[in-house]
Amino acid sequence: MRPVSALDRRGFLGALAAPAAAALAPAWLAPSAAARARAAFAGLEDHSAGELAGLAAPWMEVSQAFSVDRSAINLNNGGVSPSPRLVQEAHKRHLDFSNQLPSQNLWQVLDRQVEGVRQGLAETFGCDAEEVAVTRNASESLQTCLFGFDLEAGDEVLTSDQDYPRMLTTLRQRERREGIVLRTVSLPPPEADDAEVVARFAEAVTPRTRLMLVSHVVFLSGRVLPVRELVRLGRERGIPVVVDGAHAFAHLVFRRDDLDCDYYGTSLHKWLFAPHGTGMLYVRRERIAGLWPLMAAPDTLDDDVRKFEEIGTHPAAGYVAVAEALAFHRALGAERKAARLNWLRDQWVERLSPSGRVHLATLREPGRSGGIATVRFDGLETRALREHLWRDHRILTTTIDHADVKGLRVSPSVYTLPEELDRFCTAIERAFERGLPG
């Protein structure tokens, strides 16, 4: 057998890269999720994000990075998202490594690799790595803040009545246990301008207000709130403002300085596509010492953001695999990704709107919403519609039932195919014509 030359090796690798042979390539030769995203947009660098949003070929390539079940249509990515295949494989690889020699591999190897993830998150958010804690989800991040301030009986915490239920439950527990007071404001209708939102918060501030909680994107509707202006309001009144970014990070295009916030908590398993059970907490450096961790940490960590990670044995494999999700996000490009999510939203909204039976809970103006939209259809009861879509069409959505926001929340993702949205629209149109099954 003749020796294999360098040219032969290059030809061999090139053959493996060809579509016909791709399925036969060993795992170590498979392109990463990030490489797949970069290849999808190769040669299209001169196109704007808006121009690329509706192109079929690159987004079909991006969709192939995921291992989703195409027998169903997942339009509830706002709940929790699938991860790209290579993120899953990285997670499994790190988990296997953890179990080979746990006390050594977890604590001496993977925990140190988390420092690279910390740096990657900081670069994406636009802050210093020493201001980022890696957590298990937005709830852990935000509860660290909501439990972390010293409050006395009678002190007030202000938020909106559309904030996430777990956060409201957190504050109500402090009410029962410590006698603080939770005050909520009703958000104005979506067509109101941002100044009206700020005015409602300002009117609700009292001399006893000690803390504010603000959603960046309202989970009920996808509505974007004027975070920077609300942070400014709090700062002018001497009130810390905690920002709930569960639906905004890696979804909207922004950086820390666009918000000027001091505290920001988010999940990474929604729009970053990181492993399930991963999150991030940002605390401005000079605020770290004044915030208690959720679980006890030694006083030597008082000024260290890592005190917020003192939860005992933790899922290091998932944390380290966040690095692959960050690479995928960077390769997609924040602007391209946001534009595609908006384009997908517009596909179903614009097809169904001429019926005159479509009522959105937020506006589609730039800066007022993203890829999430909650819709109420005249003549179709929402819960029955949700059940019909899943039972009869294998289309997954979620229902929203709030005093001010009611409807079906629809949240496609970058792997969603236009023809899947066509199937969703066809199912709704048939329900318009025939009604829902009895």
Coordinates of C-alpha atoms in Angstrom, one line a residue:
M1 CA 0.0 0.0 0.0
R2 CA 1.5 3.4 -1.0
P3 CA 1.9 6.0 1.7
V4 CA -0.7 8.8 1.8
S5 CA 0.7 12.2 0.8
A6 CA -0.3 15.5 2.2
L7 CA -2.2 16.2 -1.1
D8 CA -4.0 12.9 -0.7
R9 CA -5.0 13.8 2.8
R10 CA -6.4 17.1 1.7
G11 CA -8.3 15.4 -1.0
F12 CA -9.6 12.8 1.5
L13 CA -10.8 15.6 3.9
G14 CA -12.3 17.5 1.0
A15 CA -14.3 14.4 0.0
L16 CA -15.6 14.0 3.6
A17 CA -16.8 17.6 3.4
A18 CA -18.9 16.9 0.4
P19 CA -22.6 16.5 1.1
A20 CA -22.8 12.9 -0.2
A21 CA -20.1 11.8 2.3
A22 CA -21.0 14.1 5.2
A23 CA -23.1 11.5 6.9
L24 CA -20.1 9.1 6.9
A25 CA -17.7 11.5 8.5
P26 CA -16.5 10.7 12.0
A27 CA -17.6 13.0 14.8
W28 CA -14.3 14.7 15.1
L29 CA -14.5 15.8 11.4
A30 CA -18.0 17.1 11.6
P31 CA -18.2 20.9 11.4
S32 CA -19.0 22.7 14.6
A33 CA -22.3 24.6 15.0
A34 CA -20.3 27.8 14.7
A35 CA -18.6 26.6 11.5
R36 CA -21.9 25.7 10.0
A37 CA -23.3 29.1 10.7
R38 CA -20.2 30.9 9.3
A39 CA -20.4 28.7 6.1
A40 CA -24.1 29.6 5.7
F41 CA -23.3 33.3 5.3
A42 CA -20.0 32.9 3.4
G43 CA -20.0 35.3 0.4
L44 CA -23.0 37.2 1.8
E45 CA -21.0 39.6 4.0
D46 CA -22.1 42.7 1.9
H47 CA -25.8 42.0 2.5
S48 CA -27.5 43.7 5.4
A49 CA -29.1 41.7 8.2
G50 CA -32.5 42.7 6.8
E51 CA -31.6 41.5 3.3
L52 CA -30.5 38.2 4.7
A53 CA -33.4 37.6 6.9
G54 CA -35.6 36.2 4.2
L55 CA -33.0 34.2 2.2
A56 CA -33.9 30.5 2.2
A57 CA -30.5 28.9 1.6
P58 CA -28.4 30.2 4.5
W59 CA -31.1 29.7 7.1
M60 CA -31.8 26.2 5.8
E61 CA -28.1 25.5 6.5
V62 CA -28.4 27.0 10.0
S63 CA -31.5 24.9 10.7
Q64 CA -29.4 21.8 10.0
A65 CA -27.3 22.5 13.0
F66 CA -30.2 21.4 15.2
S67 CA -31.5 17.9 15.9
V68 CA -35.1 18.9 16.4
D69 CA -38.1 16.6 15.8
R70 CA -39.5 17.7 12.5
S71 CA -42.7 15.6 13.0
A72 CA -43.7 18.5 15.3
I73 CA -43.5 22.2 15.0
N74 CA -42.1 24.0 18.0
L75 CA -43.4 27.5 18.3
N76 CA -42.7 27.7 22.1
N77 CA -39.0 28.5 22.0
G78 CA -39.7 31.3 24.5
G79 CA -40.2 28.6 27.1
V80 CA -37.0 26.7 26.5
S81 CA -35.0 26.2 23.3
P82 CA -33.3 23.2 21.9
S83 CA -29.5 23.4 21.6
P84 CA -27.7 22.9 18.4
R85 CA -26.4 19.4 17.9
L86 CA -22.8 20.4 18.6
V87 CA -23.7 22.1 21.9
Q88 CA -25.4 18.9 23.0
E89 CA -22.4 16.8 22.0
A90 CA -20.1 19.2 23.9
H91 CA -22.3 18.9 26.9
K92 CA -22.3 15.1 26.7
R93 CA -18.6 15.0 26.3
H94 CA -18.0 17.2 29.3
L95 CA -20.5 15.1 31.3
D96 CA -18.7 11.9 30.3
F97 CA -15.4 13.4 31.4
S98 CA -16.9 14.5 34.7
N99 CA -17.9 11.0 35.5
Q100 CA -14.5 9.5 34.7
L101 CA -13.0 11.0 37.9
P102 CA -15.5 13.4 39.4
S103 CA -13.7 15.1 42.2
Q104 CA -10.6 15.7 40.0
N105 CA -12.3 16.4 36.7
L106 CA -15.2 18.5 38.0
W107 CA -13.3 20.7 40.4
Q108 CA -9.8 20.8 39.0
V109 CA -10.5 20.8 35.3
L110 CA -14.0 21.9 34.3
D111 CA -14.5 24.5 37.0
R112 CA -11.3 26.2 35.6
Q113 CA -12.7 26.0 32.1
V114 CA -15.8 28.0 33.2
E115 CA -13.5 31.0 33.4
G116 CA -13.4 31.0 29.6
V117 CA -17.2 30.9 29.5
R118 CA -17.3 33.8 31.9
Q119 CA -15.0 35.8 29.6
G120 CA -17.2 34.9 26.5
L121 CA -20.4 36.0 28.3
A122 CA -18.8 39.2 29.4
E123 CA -17.6 40.0 25.8
T124 CA -21.1 39.3 24.5
F125 CA -22.8 41.4 27.1
G126 CA -20.2 44.2 27.0
C127 CA -18.9 44.2 30.5
D128 CA -15.9 43.0 32.5
A129 CA -15.5 39.2 33.2
E130 CA -15.3 40.0 36.9
E131 CA -18.9 41.2 36.8
V132 CA -20.4 37.9 35.5
A133 CA -21.5 34.9 37.4
V134 CA -22.5 31.7 35.7
T135 CA -25.8 30.4 37.1
R136 CA -28.4 27.7 36.4
N137 CA -31.1 30.0 35.0
A138 CA -32.7 33.5 35.1
S139 CA -34.7 32.6 38.3
E140 CA -31.5 31.8 40.2
S141 CA -29.8 35.0 38.9
L142 CA -32.8 37.2 39.7
Q143 CA -33.6 35.6 43.1
T144 CA -30.0 36.3 44.0
C145 CA -30.7 39.9 43.6
L146 CA -34.2 40.0 45.0
F147 CA -33.1 38.1 48.2
G148 CA -29.7 39.8 48.2
F149 CA -30.7 43.3 49.3
D150 CA -31.2 44.1 53.0
L151 CA -34.8 45.1 53.4
E152 CA -36.8 45.9 56.5
A153 CA -40.5 45.6 57.3
G154 CA -42.4 48.3 55.4
D155 CA -39.8 48.7 52.7
E156 CA -41.3 48.6 49.3
V157 CA -40.3 46.7 46.1
L158 CA -41.8 48.0 42.9
T159 CA -42.4 46.1 39.7
S160 CA -45.1 45.6 37.1
D161 CA -48.0 43.2 37.4
Q162 CA -46.8 41.6 34.1
D163 CA -43.5 40.4 35.6
Y164 CA -42.7 36.7 35.7
P165 CA -44.7 34.8 38.3
R166 CA -41.6 33.2 39.9
M167 CA -40.2 36.7 40.6
L168 CA -43.5 37.9 42.0
T169 CA -43.6 34.7 44.2
T170 CA -40.1 35.5 45.4
L171 CA -41.1 39.0 46.6
R172 CA -44.4 37.7 48.1
Q173 CA -42.4 35.3 50.2
R174 CA -40.3 38.2 51.5
E175 CA -43.7 39.9 52.3
R176 CA -44.8 36.9 54.3
R177 CA -41.5 36.3 56.0
E178 CA -40.1 39.8 56.6
G179 CA -43.0 42.2 56.2
I180 CA -41.8 44.1 53.1
V181 CA -44.4 45.4 50.7
L182 CA -44.7 44.4 47.0
R183 CA -46.2 47.2 44.9
T184 CA -47.0 46.6 41.2
V185 CA -48.0 49.0 38.4
S186 CA -50.2 48.2 35.5
L187 CA -48.4 48.7 32.1
P188 CA -50.1 51.0 29.7
P189 CA -51.5 49.5 26.4
P190 CA -48.8 48.5 23.9
E191 CA -49.5 51.5 21.7
A192 CA -48.5 53.9 24.5
D193 CA -45.1 55.4 24.2
D194 CA -42.2 54.6 26.5
A195 CA -42.6 57.8 28.4
E196 CA -46.0 56.5 29.7
V197 CA -44.3 53.4 31.0
V198 CA -41.7 55.4 32.9
A199 CA -44.4 57.8 34.2
R200 CA -46.4 54.9 35.7
F201 CA -43.3 53.6 37.6
A202 CA -42.4 57.1 38.7
E203 CA -45.9 57.7 40.1
A204 CA -45.7 54.5 42.1
V205 CA -42.4 55.4 43.8
T206 CA -42.8 56.4 47.4
P207 CA -40.4 57.3 50.2
R208 CA -40.3 53.7 51.2
T209 CA -39.4 52.3 47.7
R210 CA -36.1 50.4 48.1
L211 CA -35.8 48.3 45.0
M212 CA -37.3 48.0 41.5
L213 CA -37.6 45.0 39.2
V214 CA -38.0 45.6 35.5
S215 CA -38.5 43.1 32.6
H216 CA -36.4 43.8 29.5
V217 CA -38.9 41.8 27.5
V218 CA -42.2 41.0 29.0
F219 CA -42.6 37.2 28.9
L220 CA -46.4 37.5 28.4
S221 CA -46.3 39.4 25.2
G222 CA -42.7 39.9 23.9
R223 CA -43.1 43.7 24.6
V224 CA -39.8 45.5 25.1
L225 CA -39.7 47.9 28.0
P226 CA -37.6 51.1 28.1
V227 CA -35.0 49.7 30.5
R228 CA -32.4 52.5 30.2
E229 CA -35.0 55.1 31.1
L230 CA -36.3 53.0 34.0
V231 CA -32.8 52.5 35.3
R232 CA -32.2 56.2 35.1
L233 CA -35.4 56.8 37.1
G234 CA -34.2 54.4 39.8
R235 CA -30.7 56.0 39.9
E236 CA -32.2 59.5 40.2
R237 CA -34.3 58.3 43.2
G238 CA -31.5 56.2 44.8
I239 CA -33.3 53.0 44.0
P240 CA -31.4 49.9 42.7
V241 CA -33.0 48.4 39.5
V242 CA -32.8 44.7 38.8
V243 CA -33.4 43.9 35.1
D244 CA -35.0 40.6 34.1
G245 CA -33.4 39.7 30.8
A246 CA -34.6 36.2 30.4
H247 CA -36.1 36.8 27.0
A248 CA -33.8 39.5 25.8
F249 CA -30.2 38.2 26.0
A250 CA -29.1 36.8 22.6
H251 CA -32.5 37.8 21.2
L252 CA -32.4 41.5 20.9
V253 CA -29.4 43.5 19.7
F254 CA -28.0 45.4 22.7
R255 CA -25.0 45.7 25.1
R256 CA -24.7 46.6 28.8
D257 CA -24.0 50.2 28.1
D258 CA -27.2 50.5 26.1
L259 CA -29.1 49.8 29.3
D260 CA -26.7 51.3 31.8
C261 CA -27.9 48.8 34.4
D262 CA -26.2 47.6 37.5
Y263 CA -28.0 44.2 37.8
Y264 CA -29.1 41.9 35.0
G265 CA -30.2 38.3 35.2
T266 CA -30.9 36.0 32.3
S267 CA -31.3 32.4 31.1
L268 CA -28.9 31.0 28.5
H269 CA -31.1 28.1 27.5
K270 CA -33.7 30.3 25.7
W271 CA -32.2 32.5 22.9
L272 CA -28.5 31.7 23.3
F273 CA -29.3 28.0 22.7
A274 CA -27.0 26.9 25.6
P275 CA -27.6 23.6 27.6
H276 CA -30.7 23.5 29.7
G277 CA -30.1 24.7 33.2
T278 CA -27.6 27.5 32.4
G279 CA -27.9 31.2 33.1
M280 CA -26.0 34.4 33.8
L281 CA -26.0 37.1 36.4
Y282 CA -24.3 40.5 35.8
V283 CA -23.6 42.8 38.8
R284 CA -21.6 46.0 38.3
R285 CA -18.3 45.6 40.0
E286 CA -18.8 48.3 42.6
R287 CA -22.2 46.8 43.5
I288 CA -20.9 43.2 44.2
A289 CA -19.9 43.8 47.8
G290 CA -23.3 45.1 48.7
L291 CA -25.3 42.2 47.4
W292 CA -25.7 39.0 49.5
P293 CA -25.3 35.7 47.6
L294 CA -28.3 33.3 47.4
M295 CA -26.3 30.7 49.3
A296 CA -23.7 31.5 51.9
A297 CA -20.2 32.4 50.8
P298 CA -17.1 33.1 52.9
D299 CA -16.2 36.8 53.6
T300 CA -13.1 36.4 51.5
L301 CA -15.4 36.5 48.5
D302 CA -17.3 39.6 49.5
D303 CA -16.0 41.6 46.5
D304 CA -15.8 38.6 44.1
V305 CA -18.6 37.9 41.6
R306 CA -17.9 34.1 42.2
K307 CA -19.6 34.3 45.5
F308 CA -22.9 34.1 43.6
E309 CA -21.8 30.7 42.3
E310 CA -21.4 29.2 45.8
I311 CA -24.2 26.6 45.4
G312 CA -22.2 23.5 46.2
T313 CA -21.7 20.8 43.5
H314 CA -23.0 22.2 40.3
P315 CA -23.5 21.2 36.7
A316 CA -20.1 22.1 35.4
A317 CA -20.5 20.2 32.1
G318 CA -23.4 22.3 31.0
Y319 CA -21.6 25.5 32.1
V320 CA -18.5 24.7 30.0
A321 CA -20.7 23.7 27.0
V322 CA -22.0 27.3 27.0
A323 CA -18.8 28.1 25.1
E324 CA -20.1 26.2 22.0
A325 CA -23.4 28.1 22.2
L326 CA -21.5 31.4 22.4
A327 CA -19.5 30.5 19.3
F328 CA -22.7 29.6 17.4
H329 CA -24.3 32.9 18.4
R330 CA -21.2 34.9 17.3
A331 CA -21.1 33.1 14.0
L332 CA -24.8 33.8 13.3
G333 CA -24.3 37.4 14.2
A334 CA -26.6 39.2 16.7
E335 CA -28.0 41.5 14.0
R336 CA -28.7 38.7 11.5
K337 CA -30.3 36.5 14.2
A338 CA -32.6 39.3 15.5
A339 CA -33.6 40.2 11.9
R340 CA -34.4 36.5 11.1
L341 CA -36.5 36.2 14.3
N342 CA -38.5 39.3 13.4
W343 CA -38.9 38.1 9.8
L344 CA -40.3 34.8 11.0
R345 CA -42.8 36.6 13.3
D346 CA -43.9 38.8 10.4
Q347 CA -44.5 35.8 8.1
W348 CA -47.4 34.4 10.1
V349 CA -48.7 37.8 11.3
E350 CA -48.9 39.3 7.8
R351 CA -50.5 36.2 6.3
L352 CA -53.2 36.1 9.0
S353 CA -53.8 39.8 9.6
P354 CA -56.1 40.4 6.5
S355 CA -58.7 38.2 8.2
G356 CA -59.4 41.1 10.5
R357 CA -59.4 38.6 13.4
V358 CA -55.9 39.1 14.6
H359 CA -55.1 41.1 17.7
L360 CA -51.4 41.3 18.8
A361 CA -50.4 42.1 22.4
T362 CA -47.5 44.2 21.3
L363 CA -46.4 46.4 18.4
R364 CA -44.0 45.3 15.6
E365 CA -42.2 48.6 15.4
P366 CA -38.4 48.5 15.7
G367 CA -37.3 48.5 19.3
R368 CA -40.8 47.6 20.6
S369 CA -40.7 43.9 20.2
G370 CA -38.7 40.9 18.8
G371 CA -39.5 37.4 17.6
I372 CA -42.1 36.7 20.3
A373 CA -45.7 37.7 19.7
T374 CA -48.9 36.9 21.6
V375 CA -52.0 36.9 19.5
R376 CA -55.8 36.6 20.2
F377 CA -57.9 35.4 17.3
D378 CA -61.6 36.6 17.2
G379 CA -63.9 33.6 17.5
L380 CA -61.3 31.1 18.7
E381 CA -61.0 30.3 22.4
T382 CA -57.3 30.3 23.2
R383 CA -56.9 27.2 25.3
A384 CA -59.1 25.1 23.0
L385 CA -57.1 26.4 20.0
R386 CA -53.8 25.5 21.7
E387 CA -55.0 22.0 22.4
H388 CA -56.3 21.7 18.8
L389 CA -53.1 22.8 17.3
W390 CA -51.1 20.2 19.3
R391 CA -53.5 17.3 19.2
D392 CA -54.5 17.6 15.5
H393 CA -51.5 19.3 13.9
R394 CA -48.5 18.6 16.2
I395 CA -47.9 22.4 16.5
L396 CA -46.7 23.5 20.0
T397 CA -47.6 26.9 21.3
T398 CA -48.5 28.2 24.8
T399 CA -51.4 30.1 26.2
I400 CA -51.2 33.4 28.0
D401 CA -54.0 34.3 30.4
H402 CA -53.4 37.6 32.2
A403 CA -55.8 40.3 33.0
D404 CA -54.2 42.6 30.4
V405 CA -52.7 40.0 28.0
K406 CA -54.6 37.1 26.7
G407 CA -53.9 34.9 23.7
L408 CA -51.6 32.4 22.1
R409 CA -47.9 33.1 22.5
V410 CA -46.0 32.2 19.3
S411 CA -42.2 32.1 19.4
P412 CA -40.3 30.5 16.4
S413 CA -36.5 30.3 16.3
V414 CA -33.7 30.3 13.8
Y415 CA -34.2 26.6 13.0
T416 CA -37.9 27.2 12.2
L417 CA -38.7 26.7 8.5
P418 CA -41.1 29.0 6.6
E419 CA -43.1 26.0 5.5
E420 CA -43.7 25.2 9.2
L421 CA -45.2 28.6 9.7
D422 CA -47.3 28.0 6.6
R423 CA -48.7 24.9 8.3
F424 CA -49.5 27.0 11.4
C425 CA -51.3 29.6 9.3
T426 CA -53.2 27.0 7.3
A427 CA -54.4 25.4 10.6
I428 CA -55.6 28.8 11.9
E429 CA -57.3 29.6 8.6
R430 CA -59.2 26.3 8.7
A431 CA -60.2 27.0 12.2
F432 CA -61.5 30.4 11.0
E433 CA -63.6 28.6 8.4
R434 CA -64.8 25.5 10.3
G435 CA -64.4 26.4 13.9
L436 CA -62.6 24.3 16.5
P437 CA -63.5 20.6 16.9
G438 CA -66.3 20.1 19.4

